[in-house]
XYZ file of C-alpha atoms in Angstrom:
684
model
C 0.034 0.096 -0.039
C 2.881 2.382 0.763
C 4.451 1.567 -2.594
C 1.114 2.460 -4.494
C 0.875 5.552 -2.422
C 4.308 6.648 -3.442
C 3.474 5.943 -7.174
C 0.499 8.271 -7.125
C 2.568 10.973 -5.669
C 5.158 10.606 -8.324
C 2.755 10.348 -11.370
C 0.075 12.927 -10.157
C 0.425 16.615 -10.669
C -0.208 17.044 -7.008
C 3.183 15.401 -6.297
C 6.600 15.894 -7.346
C 6.024 16.397 -11.235
C 4.708 19.956 -11.562
C 4.479 21.578 -14.822
C 6.162 24.841 -15.407
C 4.222 28.157 -16.226
C 5.363 29.848 -19.524
C 5.035 33.356 -20.163
C 3.122 33.819 -23.481
C 4.464 36.330 -25.832
C 2.136 37.794 -28.461
C 2.720 37.474 -32.186
C 2.829 41.195 -32.439
C 5.670 41.319 -29.922
C 7.544 38.815 -31.655
C 7.257 40.725 -34.916
C 8.242 43.828 -33.420
C 11.298 42.382 -31.962
C 12.468 40.888 -34.967
C 11.888 44.047 -37.003
C 13.562 46.177 -34.559
C 16.736 43.669 -34.606
C 16.688 43.396 -38.484
C 16.147 47.079 -39.020
C 18.871 48.391 -36.734
C 21.410 50.254 -38.676
C 24.709 50.149 -36.730
C 28.306 49.662 -38.163
C 28.532 46.158 -36.605
C 25.055 45.277 -37.834
C 26.039 46.394 -41.461
C 29.220 44.444 -41.415
C 27.603 41.433 -40.223
C 24.959 41.703 -42.900
C 27.522 42.243 -45.669
C 29.834 39.259 -44.440
C 26.671 37.100 -44.030
C 25.579 37.982 -47.706
C 29.063 37.301 -49.049
C 30.451 34.573 -46.777
C 33.718 34.459 -48.791
C 34.661 37.785 -46.768
C 34.769 35.424 -43.575
C 36.754 32.229 -44.766
C 39.065 33.746 -47.396
C 41.298 35.844 -44.963
C 41.625 32.808 -42.839
C 42.728 30.543 -45.853
C 45.674 28.379 -45.219
C 47.442 28.504 -48.476
C 50.201 25.990 -48.005
C 47.651 23.488 -46.608
C 44.678 24.191 -49.144
C 46.070 25.291 -52.263
C 47.191 22.126 -53.951
C 43.971 20.306 -53.253
C 42.011 23.245 -54.655
C 44.050 23.699 -57.506
C 43.971 19.965 -58.536
C 40.154 19.778 -57.978
C 39.781 23.000 -59.887
C 41.565 21.848 -62.919
C 39.963 18.425 -62.953
C 36.401 19.993 -62.665
C 37.120 22.467 -65.355
C 38.302 19.831 -67.814
C 35.003 17.888 -67.079
C 32.915 21.128 -67.246
C 34.000 21.852 -70.898
C 32.677 18.620 -72.567
C 29.641 18.573 -70.435
C 28.779 21.932 -71.103
C 28.913 21.592 -74.684
C 26.977 18.284 -74.510
C 24.173 19.742 -72.301
C 23.575 22.394 -74.739
C 21.659 19.839 -76.728
C 19.349 19.200 -73.829
C 18.635 23.061 -73.541
C 18.019 23.569 -77.300
C 20.967 26.081 -77.210
C 24.252 26.700 -78.907
C 27.373 25.403 -76.940
C 28.694 28.736 -76.151
C 25.891 29.651 -73.903
C 26.584 26.454 -71.778
C 30.198 27.628 -71.377
C 29.081 31.026 -70.290
C 26.712 29.454 -67.624
C 29.525 27.390 -66.351
C 31.877 30.295 -65.911
C 29.675 32.753 -64.326
C 27.921 30.212 -61.906
C 31.385 29.218 -60.497
C 32.396 32.648 -60.020
C 29.195 33.793 -58.110
C 28.913 30.702 -55.907
C 32.555 31.416 -54.816
C 31.311 34.697 -53.432
C 27.924 33.719 -52.002
C 27.956 29.976 -51.289
C 28.421 28.333 -47.638
C 29.376 24.893 -48.962
C 33.156 24.024 -49.521
C 32.658 21.227 -51.906
C 29.540 21.766 -53.951
C 30.190 22.002 -57.741
C 27.653 24.601 -59.319
C 27.127 24.875 -62.955
C 25.078 23.262 -65.663
C 22.659 20.368 -64.513
C 21.168 17.849 -66.853
C 17.694 18.016 -65.377
C 17.538 21.922 -65.428
C 18.823 21.793 -69.067
C 16.062 19.160 -70.071
C 13.455 21.719 -68.380
C 14.822 24.741 -70.034
C 14.880 22.984 -73.445
C 11.194 22.112 -72.950
C 10.427 25.881 -72.532
C 12.489 27.001 -75.355
C 10.877 24.139 -77.742
C 7.278 25.427 -76.724
C 7.998 29.046 -77.242
C 9.598 28.411 -80.612
C 6.529 26.471 -81.780
C 4.291 29.106 -80.575
C 6.484 31.764 -82.326
C 5.849 29.726 -85.839
C 9.697 28.353 -85.944
C 10.384 24.870 -87.265
C 12.428 23.085 -84.652
C 14.302 21.088 -87.110
C 15.825 24.146 -88.791
C 19.119 25.539 -87.384
C 19.231 29.098 -88.687
C 20.399 32.238 -86.876
C 16.873 33.577 -86.147
C 15.835 30.306 -84.431
C 19.167 30.519 -82.435
C 18.506 34.066 -81.555
C 14.976 33.511 -80.412
C 15.981 30.248 -78.456
C 18.687 32.113 -76.317
C 16.163 35.045 -75.788
C 13.756 32.639 -74.145
C 16.317 30.584 -72.317
C 18.544 33.368 -70.908
C 16.690 36.593 -70.896
C 16.845 38.253 -67.614
C 13.248 38.879 -66.934
C 11.907 36.049 -69.213
C 12.920 32.839 -67.622
C 16.092 32.869 -65.438
C 15.364 36.224 -63.654
C 12.173 34.666 -62.609
C 14.257 32.481 -60.285
C 14.023 35.496 -58.224
C 11.815 33.235 -56.537
C 14.975 31.617 -54.878
C 15.954 34.898 -53.587
C 12.612 35.670 -52.302
C 12.606 32.448 -50.481
C 15.849 33.288 -48.856
C 14.486 36.828 -47.754
C 11.530 35.246 -46.024
C 13.566 32.417 -44.495
C 12.016 29.615 -46.483
C 14.752 27.093 -46.481
C 12.625 24.777 -44.634
C 10.586 24.205 -47.820
C 13.316 21.759 -49.060
C 11.942 19.223 -46.162
C 8.825 18.485 -48.069
C 11.043 17.176 -50.850
C 11.899 13.889 -49.622
C 14.723 11.667 -50.835
C 12.272 9.379 -52.458
C 10.707 12.286 -54.309
C 14.000 13.627 -55.661
C 15.341 10.206 -56.412
C 12.262 9.443 -58.415
C 12.254 12.711 -60.069
C 15.955 12.497 -61.131
C 15.371 8.857 -62.289
C 12.274 9.848 -64.337
C 13.748 12.981 -65.875
C 16.821 10.824 -66.727
C 14.364 8.535 -68.816
C 13.346 11.734 -70.732
C 16.696 12.734 -71.158
C 17.970 9.435 -72.773
C 14.855 9.393 -75.143
C 15.667 12.902 -76.145
C 19.148 12.022 -77.103
C 18.503 8.877 -79.139
C 17.690 10.974 -82.218
C 21.340 12.235 -82.183
C 22.680 8.773 -81.364
C 21.387 7.358 -84.834
C 21.492 10.656 -86.819
C 17.606 11.110 -87.603
C 15.423 14.096 -87.664
C 12.185 13.707 -85.905
C 9.881 16.580 -84.814
C 10.226 17.547 -81.071
C 7.317 16.558 -78.883
C 5.527 19.116 -76.704
C 3.182 18.776 -73.852
C 2.255 15.548 -71.684
C 3.542 12.209 -72.791
C 6.764 13.326 -74.518
C 8.665 10.198 -73.936
C 6.066 7.911 -75.591
C 5.615 10.251 -78.645
C 9.238 10.704 -79.188
C 9.737 6.704 -79.079
C 6.921 6.355 -81.610
C 8.560 8.946 -83.898
C 11.882 7.224 -83.532
C 10.470 3.745 -84.655
C 8.800 5.449 -87.662
C 11.872 7.099 -88.793
C 14.544 4.419 -87.878
C 15.002 3.643 -91.508
C 16.591 7.100 -92.195
C 19.432 6.495 -89.359
C 22.753 7.735 -90.285
C 25.213 4.861 -90.309
C 28.354 7.027 -89.559
C 26.425 8.367 -86.413
C 25.332 4.955 -85.436
C 28.881 3.351 -85.678
C 30.406 6.597 -83.808
C 28.017 6.238 -81.130
C 28.557 2.616 -80.453
C 32.143 3.088 -80.240
C 31.974 6.244 -78.052
C 29.511 4.672 -75.627
C 31.748 1.359 -75.220
C 34.689 3.664 -74.713
C 32.847 5.658 -71.985
C 31.303 2.837 -70.343
C 34.488 0.736 -70.253
C 36.389 3.805 -68.806
C 33.840 4.508 -66.185
C 33.736 0.977 -64.956
C 37.655 0.834 -64.814
C 37.264 4.086 -63.017
C 34.881 2.836 -60.359
C 36.841 -0.290 -60.043
C 40.109 1.356 -59.226
C 39.370 4.662 -57.787
C 41.060 4.048 -54.586
C 44.281 3.595 -56.626
C 43.716 6.574 -59.059
C 44.397 10.049 -57.329
C 42.422 11.895 -60.069
C 39.584 10.587 -62.219
C 40.122 9.794 -65.859
C 39.250 12.668 -68.243
C 37.615 10.427 -70.499
C 35.022 12.708 -71.909
C 37.734 15.194 -72.682
C 39.699 12.589 -74.495
C 36.707 11.200 -76.479
C 35.779 14.696 -77.606
C 39.235 15.505 -78.651
C 39.770 12.131 -80.673
C 36.222 12.299 -82.177
C 36.781 15.969 -83.264
C 40.059 15.033 -84.920
C 38.663 12.154 -86.626
C 35.375 14.142 -87.706
C 37.688 16.972 -89.128
C 40.166 14.927 -91.094
C 37.575 12.340 -92.024
C 35.349 15.108 -93.253
C 32.273 13.184 -91.712
C 29.955 16.149 -92.091
C 30.551 16.619 -95.920
C 30.930 12.963 -96.903
C 28.246 11.075 -94.583
C 26.159 14.141 -93.660
C 26.852 13.585 -89.930
C 25.731 16.479 -87.892
C 28.227 18.402 -86.095
C 28.277 21.252 -83.269
C 29.089 23.986 -85.938
C 30.943 27.284 -85.352
C 31.527 28.346 -81.453
C 32.377 32.040 -81.157
C 35.055 33.131 -78.924
C 34.988 35.836 -76.134
C 31.638 37.285 -74.482
C 28.579 38.661 -76.083
C 27.567 42.176 -74.697
C 24.730 41.872 -72.143
C 21.215 42.788 -73.055
C 18.316 44.700 -71.375
C 15.223 42.922 -69.983
C 12.155 42.202 -72.387
C 8.923 41.890 -70.661
C 6.915 40.339 -73.707
C 7.150 36.768 -72.727
C 7.049 37.047 -68.844
C 3.338 36.048 -68.610
C 3.975 32.912 -70.491
C 6.788 31.516 -68.772
C 6.313 32.698 -65.333
C 5.025 29.592 -64.100
C 7.977 27.624 -65.749
C 10.247 29.269 -63.220
C 8.561 27.948 -60.191
C 9.803 24.271 -60.690
C 13.182 25.413 -61.897
C 13.563 27.547 -58.782
C 12.512 24.749 -56.399
C 14.519 21.777 -58.209
C 17.629 23.998 -58.365
C 17.467 24.759 -54.771
C 16.494 21.201 -53.295
C 19.482 19.539 -55.186
C 21.782 22.380 -53.963
C 20.695 22.111 -50.545
C 20.492 18.439 -50.224
C 24.139 18.125 -51.658
C 25.510 20.934 -49.462
C 24.085 19.403 -46.334
C 25.311 15.854 -47.320
C 29.002 17.078 -47.869
C 28.745 19.390 -44.827
C 27.946 16.477 -42.605
C 30.535 14.306 -44.087
C 33.536 17.007 -43.524
C 31.946 18.478 -40.281
C 31.080 21.812 -41.030
C 27.704 23.627 -41.353
C 25.867 25.293 -44.215
C 23.078 28.041 -44.171
C 20.105 26.883 -46.012
C 18.734 30.499 -46.629
C 22.113 31.538 -47.728
C 22.197 29.004 -50.185
C 18.915 30.130 -51.627
C 20.464 33.517 -52.153
C 23.570 32.047 -53.589
C 21.612 29.663 -56.204
C 19.259 32.759 -57.059
C 21.938 35.035 -57.888
C 23.888 32.371 -59.736
C 20.766 32.609 -62.012
C 19.907 36.186 -61.908
C 23.047 37.898 -62.621
C 24.568 35.519 -65.365
C 21.135 35.805 -67.162
C 22.188 39.234 -68.365
C 25.025 37.658 -69.963
C 23.202 34.958 -72.042
C 23.377 32.248 -69.245
C 20.711 29.877 -68.196
C 19.494 28.079 -65.089
C 22.004 26.603 -62.910
C 22.410 24.507 -59.711
C 24.574 21.956 -57.839
C 25.475 18.721 -59.724
C 26.086 15.522 -57.804
C 28.666 13.972 -60.237
C 30.873 17.030 -60.338
C 30.625 17.434 -56.525
C 31.727 13.980 -56.053
C 34.689 14.393 -58.266
C 35.541 17.767 -56.454
C 35.583 16.129 -53.144
C 37.535 13.125 -54.151
C 40.265 15.291 -55.923
C 41.202 17.055 -52.552
C 38.949 20.111 -52.681
C 39.383 22.272 -49.445
C 37.379 25.463 -50.187
C 35.461 27.185 -53.124
C 38.877 28.458 -54.369
C 38.555 25.369 -56.570
C 35.535 26.958 -58.360
C 37.671 29.869 -59.288
C 40.142 27.565 -60.878
C 37.575 25.674 -62.844
C 36.120 29.086 -64.076
C 39.689 29.890 -65.241
C 39.825 26.881 -67.354
C 36.269 27.466 -68.737
C 37.547 31.062 -69.559
C 40.399 29.877 -71.719
C 38.276 27.715 -73.792
C 35.911 30.630 -74.129
C 38.862 32.966 -75.178
C 40.857 30.544 -77.356
C 39.810 26.872 -77.770
C 36.115 27.137 -78.363
C 36.532 27.092 -82.357
C 38.438 23.892 -82.359
C 35.208 22.192 -81.543
C 33.489 23.056 -84.853
C 33.653 19.534 -86.171
C 32.555 17.615 -83.103
C 29.533 15.322 -83.938
C 26.292 15.832 -82.058
C 26.154 11.854 -81.521
C 29.486 12.189 -79.512
C 27.774 14.672 -77.160
C 24.749 12.652 -76.919
C 26.794 9.549 -75.782
C 28.446 11.785 -73.121
C 25.037 12.750 -71.743
C 23.608 9.157 -71.874
C 26.627 7.686 -70.105
C 26.397 10.347 -67.536
C 22.860 9.016 -66.507
C 24.197 5.649 -65.415
C 24.015 6.524 -61.736
C 20.207 7.607 -62.098
C 19.236 4.710 -64.180
C 21.048 2.239 -61.806
C 18.371 3.246 -59.164
C 16.113 0.575 -60.785
C 18.405 -2.033 -59.471
C 17.832 -0.934 -55.905
C 14.182 -1.166 -56.072
C 13.919 -4.675 -54.282
C 16.164 -3.327 -51.716
C 14.338 -0.149 -51.369
C 10.964 -2.052 -51.168
C 12.340 -4.250 -48.430
C 13.467 -1.283 -46.538
C 10.003 0.780 -46.646
C 7.228 -0.138 -49.000
C 5.529 3.209 -48.840
C 8.906 4.911 -50.007
C 9.191 2.614 -52.724
C 5.662 3.446 -53.913
C 6.440 7.133 -53.793
C 9.493 6.643 -55.803
C 7.574 4.568 -58.480
C 4.808 7.187 -58.801
C 7.465 10.081 -59.240
C 9.455 8.151 -61.750
C 6.626 7.042 -64.029
C 4.682 10.453 -63.478
C 7.988 12.565 -64.500
C 8.749 10.252 -67.511
C 5.279 9.619 -68.770
C 3.575 12.830 -68.147
C 6.099 15.669 -67.897
C 8.936 16.623 -65.527
C 7.291 19.479 -63.755
C 4.012 17.415 -63.338
C 6.220 14.450 -62.115
C 7.780 16.629 -59.228
C 4.256 18.107 -58.215
C 2.804 14.636 -58.255
C 5.575 13.194 -56.269
C 5.220 15.687 -53.604
C 1.456 15.582 -53.292
C 1.674 11.803 -53.441
C 4.200 11.692 -50.733
C 2.051 14.129 -48.413
C -1.051 11.763 -49.093
C 0.893 8.963 -47.975
C 1.696 10.454 -44.675
C -2.170 11.350 -44.281
C -3.079 8.031 -44.957
C -0.658 6.613 -42.426
C -2.202 8.845 -39.649
C -5.601 8.102 -40.888
C -5.222 4.360 -40.185
C -2.335 3.873 -37.838
C -1.181 0.781 -35.855
C -3.248 0.173 -32.843
C -2.708 -2.433 -30.191
C -3.719 -3.915 -26.738
C -0.758 -3.920 -24.481
C 0.068 -6.684 -21.639
C 2.519 -6.417 -18.778
C 6.091 -7.605 -19.154
C 6.420 -10.242 -16.214
C 7.802 -8.823 -12.898
C 8.317 -5.338 -14.587
C 6.567 -2.078 -14.744
C 6.747 -1.936 -18.583
C 3.887 -2.844 -21.064
C 4.002 -4.045 -24.749
C 1.868 -5.199 -27.692
C 0.445 -8.684 -26.718
C -0.016 -9.309 -30.586
C 4.026 -8.999 -31.203
C 5.300 -10.320 -28.075
C 4.696 -13.894 -26.259
C 4.363 -14.264 -22.546
C 2.736 -11.013 -21.558
C 0.712 -10.969 -18.478
C -2.912 -9.641 -19.055
C -3.859 -6.918 -16.561
C -6.905 -7.924 -14.423
C -9.988 -5.872 -14.951
C -8.214 -3.373 -17.093
C -7.748 -2.764 -21.036
C -4.571 -0.907 -22.216
C -5.109 0.619 -25.582
C -2.481 2.275 -27.703
C -3.017 4.487 -30.501
C 0.194 5.196 -32.766
C -0.738 8.606 -34.402
C -1.990 11.851 -33.467
C -5.701 12.094 -32.739
C -7.461 14.612 -35.149
C -10.396 14.886 -37.264
C -9.406 12.463 -40.196
C -8.903 9.497 -37.821
C -10.999 9.970 -34.985
C -13.624 7.396 -36.384
C -10.910 4.891 -36.903
C -9.709 5.501 -33.467
C -13.272 4.786 -31.951
C -13.841 1.573 -34.163
C -10.471 0.197 -33.035
C -10.978 0.989 -29.406
C -14.536 -0.608 -29.509
C -13.229 -3.681 -31.588
C -10.145 -4.278 -29.436
C -12.129 -3.992 -26.013
C -14.919 -5.817 -27.367
C -17.253 -3.021 -26.059
C -19.235 -0.261 -27.890
C -20.472 1.808 -25.053
C -23.363 3.384 -27.052
C -24.475 0.086 -28.144
C -24.312 -1.567 -24.704
C -26.073 1.641 -23.299
C -28.942 1.047 -25.819
C -29.325 -2.709 -25.054
C -29.393 -2.035 -21.336
C -32.138 0.427 -21.675
C -33.966 -1.906 -23.920
C -33.355 -4.739 -21.248
C -34.651 -2.368 -18.504
C -37.690 -1.415 -20.449
C -38.522 -5.134 -20.896
C -37.962 -5.975 -17.405
C -40.305 -3.322 -16.544
C -42.929 -4.625 -18.793
C -42.429 -8.106 -17.391
C -42.976 -7.007 -13.865
C -46.140 -5.248 -14.929
C -47.413 -8.513 -16.478
C -46.514 -10.399 -13.180
C -48.328 -7.863 -11.007
C -51.631 -8.387 -13.261
C -51.442 -12.026 -12.379
C -49.882 -13.455 -15.531
C -49.287 -17.256 -14.924
C -45.822 -18.154 -15.759
C -44.237 -21.379 -15.126
C -41.174 -21.580 -12.727
C -38.618 -22.596 -15.343
C -39.974 -19.968 -18.142
C -39.831 -17.418 -15.614
C -36.178 -17.994 -14.740
C -35.118 -18.105 -18.245
C -36.826 -14.940 -19.048
C -35.154 -13.321 -16.113
C -31.703 -14.520 -17.125
C -32.335 -13.195 -20.704
C -33.233 -9.696 -19.460
C -29.852 -9.544 -17.265
C -27.499 -7.355 -19.299
C -24.020 -8.978 -20.247
C -21.288 -8.664 -17.674
C -18.167 -6.732 -18.856
C -14.856 -8.429 -17.700
C -12.830 -5.098 -17.148
C -13.667 -1.902 -15.358
C -10.863 0.155 -16.601
C -9.576 1.459 -19.922
C -5.974 2.788 -19.954
C -5.301 4.783 -23.110
C -1.517 4.907 -23.867
C -0.908 8.311 -25.565
C 2.825 8.093 -26.001
C 2.469 8.086 -29.782
C -0.294 10.742 -29.799
C 1.774 13.967 -30.726
C -1.045 16.260 -30.906
C -4.795 16.775 -30.408
C -7.177 18.935 -32.458
C -10.900 19.966 -31.400
C -12.184 16.764 -32.906
C -9.680 14.857 -31.126
C -10.500 16.432 -27.826
C -14.233 16.056 -28.209
C -13.722 12.445 -29.101
C -11.942 11.732 -25.869
C -14.553 13.579 -23.998
C -17.152 11.359 -25.631
C -15.416 8.286 -24.535
C -14.955 9.448 -21.103
C -18.716 10.085 -20.723
C -19.852 7.008 -22.481
C -17.827 4.541 -20.586
C -18.342 6.348 -17.337
C -22.291 5.655 -17.893
C -21.484 1.895 -17.953
C -19.343 2.511 -14.744
C -16.137 1.937 -16.737
C -13.285 4.251 -15.808
C -11.033 5.574 -18.584
C -7.458 6.778 -17.834
C -4.829 8.491 -19.937
C -1.271 7.780 -19.728
C 2.160 9.153 -21.118
C 0.617 12.325 -22.641
C 3.044 15.024 -23.801
C 2.729 18.544 -22.592
C 1.148 19.840 -25.648
C -1.544 17.300 -25.648
C -1.975 17.956 -21.763
C -2.347 21.606 -22.554
C -4.819 20.697 -25.282
C -7.007 18.615 -22.801
C -6.867 21.524 -20.325
C -8.059 23.878 -22.757
C -10.887 21.605 -23.851
C -11.903 21.107 -20.167
C -11.298 17.259 -20.202
C -10.351 17.379 -16.531
C -13.498 19.305 -15.687
C -13.574 23.102 -14.065
C -10.082 24.143 -12.840
C -8.765 20.557 -13.716
C -9.923 19.158 -10.459
C -10.094 15.688 -11.864
C -6.764 15.714 -13.345
C -5.090 13.604 -10.681
C -7.684 10.864 -11.389
C -7.607 10.841 -15.169
C -3.909 11.529 -16.165
C -0.912 9.649 -15.330
C 2.648 9.966 -16.546
C 3.215 6.056 -16.851
C 1.076 3.154 -17.742
C 2.124 1.489 -14.652
C 0.987 4.515 -12.662
C -2.440 4.164 -14.154
C -2.526 0.536 -13.718
C -1.638 0.954 -9.788
C -4.204 3.601 -9.444
C -6.892 1.422 -10.993
C -5.901 -1.544 -8.698
C -6.214 0.863 -5.620
C -9.439 1.950 -6.679
C -10.661 -1.571 -7.240
C -9.246 -2.634 -3.716
C -11.160 0.345 -2.099
C -14.371 -0.576 -3.916
C -14.190 -4.176 -2.711
C -13.135 -3.003 0.812
C -16.306 -0.753 0.848
C -18.513 -3.607 -0.553
C -17.462 -5.956 2.186
């Protein structure tokens, strides 16, 4: 008895555990405080704002030249060498001339060096964004009445106007800057790993499909709208007889060389200090063979054409197309930021430093806004180049400056040398670069074994991105992922608990053997928040597991009482009933006896209650109390307790709180046993 009394002291609010009283601050005061802090204009405040906006001012003065310079130079040169062929190749995805991809790679590296917070992320052209830009370019060219299969200067000028004009497309990535201003970095949390992986894999299928026509050297109409993947494959098979044999042979050779080199590089990457520059070697050799073999003149093989040197003068904004492409900027902004912040956080965790999500929004936003005046299109971080950068000894973003210098040399002097480079070679480089994303299909069984719901989210995102469109695929993936969360909370796991022998702990009697049932009590666990969408499921599960629906039981008892009164009236009127029949009738009218007097609800997994949840618990308390059954709550977190207080669950001034709420299941069980002993003693 002493132990039981002590238990009640510990687990009741009247005892040792007393909730703190927190001072509530109004929203107006919080806003005023933040505005006062943000708008204060002191020298120190101004200095911090500038240094936060340009993180390079913080870390560059502390740069350890002897320790860092070799790794930064090595990684910068390697990334620069990789950037050049990739930039030229990805221009096919964007539907633009190679020179604009080189511009994009140059400016993005410089700006991220000044504004980025990650030491290892490689920012530049990204295949997914290039594909999304290319789809916008194709659509606008068709609306303007151009033939997409032509390659004259008018089309090229109009295309670059769509893809790079400051206030037409890339300047609309100002959304990223606005997200940084309003501290919306948390938005990336809603893009789960399954959604991003599925989106990248689905988009990779679209990218691969778009490059097949270059591999075999055929001209087919560019598809627009939804279902691009299926339409493109139909057109490919219809025109397969027109395949250029020279392009087919070149593609087979290049893919074989690239895949073999990649496999060797993966197998011996521990022994290789730097990755093999296979793409650059393939481009140089293919360009020489095409030039001296005159493949364009003799076999009509499609080539890159003239790539000018130097920089084109910047241009002023034009608002004519803004209303048509404004919505296209939203998925570009979200995808660019999501991949950048996920890579930044991944490598920051690996190398033990921190990144600022909101500053990353600023950095990527300005990597798109400022270069767009200089004929650059959308950029973000890229996984493959970031992995290479970290593996080659990168220490800081000084390596980005080195990469920009390498690209600058190509822009100023070497670009015209790629005139004879076949487009099928560029397509091969793009397709081989998709190996990582396409290999995700091999991981489906392992992913399914780990989590079936995440696998379903991945599959839905993959197929919607590939079969509908990339933008719709991302939207569908996010919505479906959220729907899965809602469904999980709508029909969560429920259980009846039993006591682990000789302990004060309780577990699911469906999952574990040798658990002791608690006499005269049912312990019910609900593993989700209780809110309007799952309150009906909560009630059904509780009634089913306890074997008692209080509403139906109360109705039965009232009906039996009514019948019993009628029977007594008939007896008083002198109705003759045989003894055995009278006994059977009386037995039939006695209500069913319940084998428990207490229900304990384990609320340890209930993270919050809404109004519907509070009303549901109050109704349960009332209905069971009418049947002389006590309902106790155990393991509620402070927010749930506050919700119950505000909903008057514990009565006026919370007078019944110590009789209804317990901080452990065992405390509730001990209270129920004490109450049963007291009741039995009173009866005696």
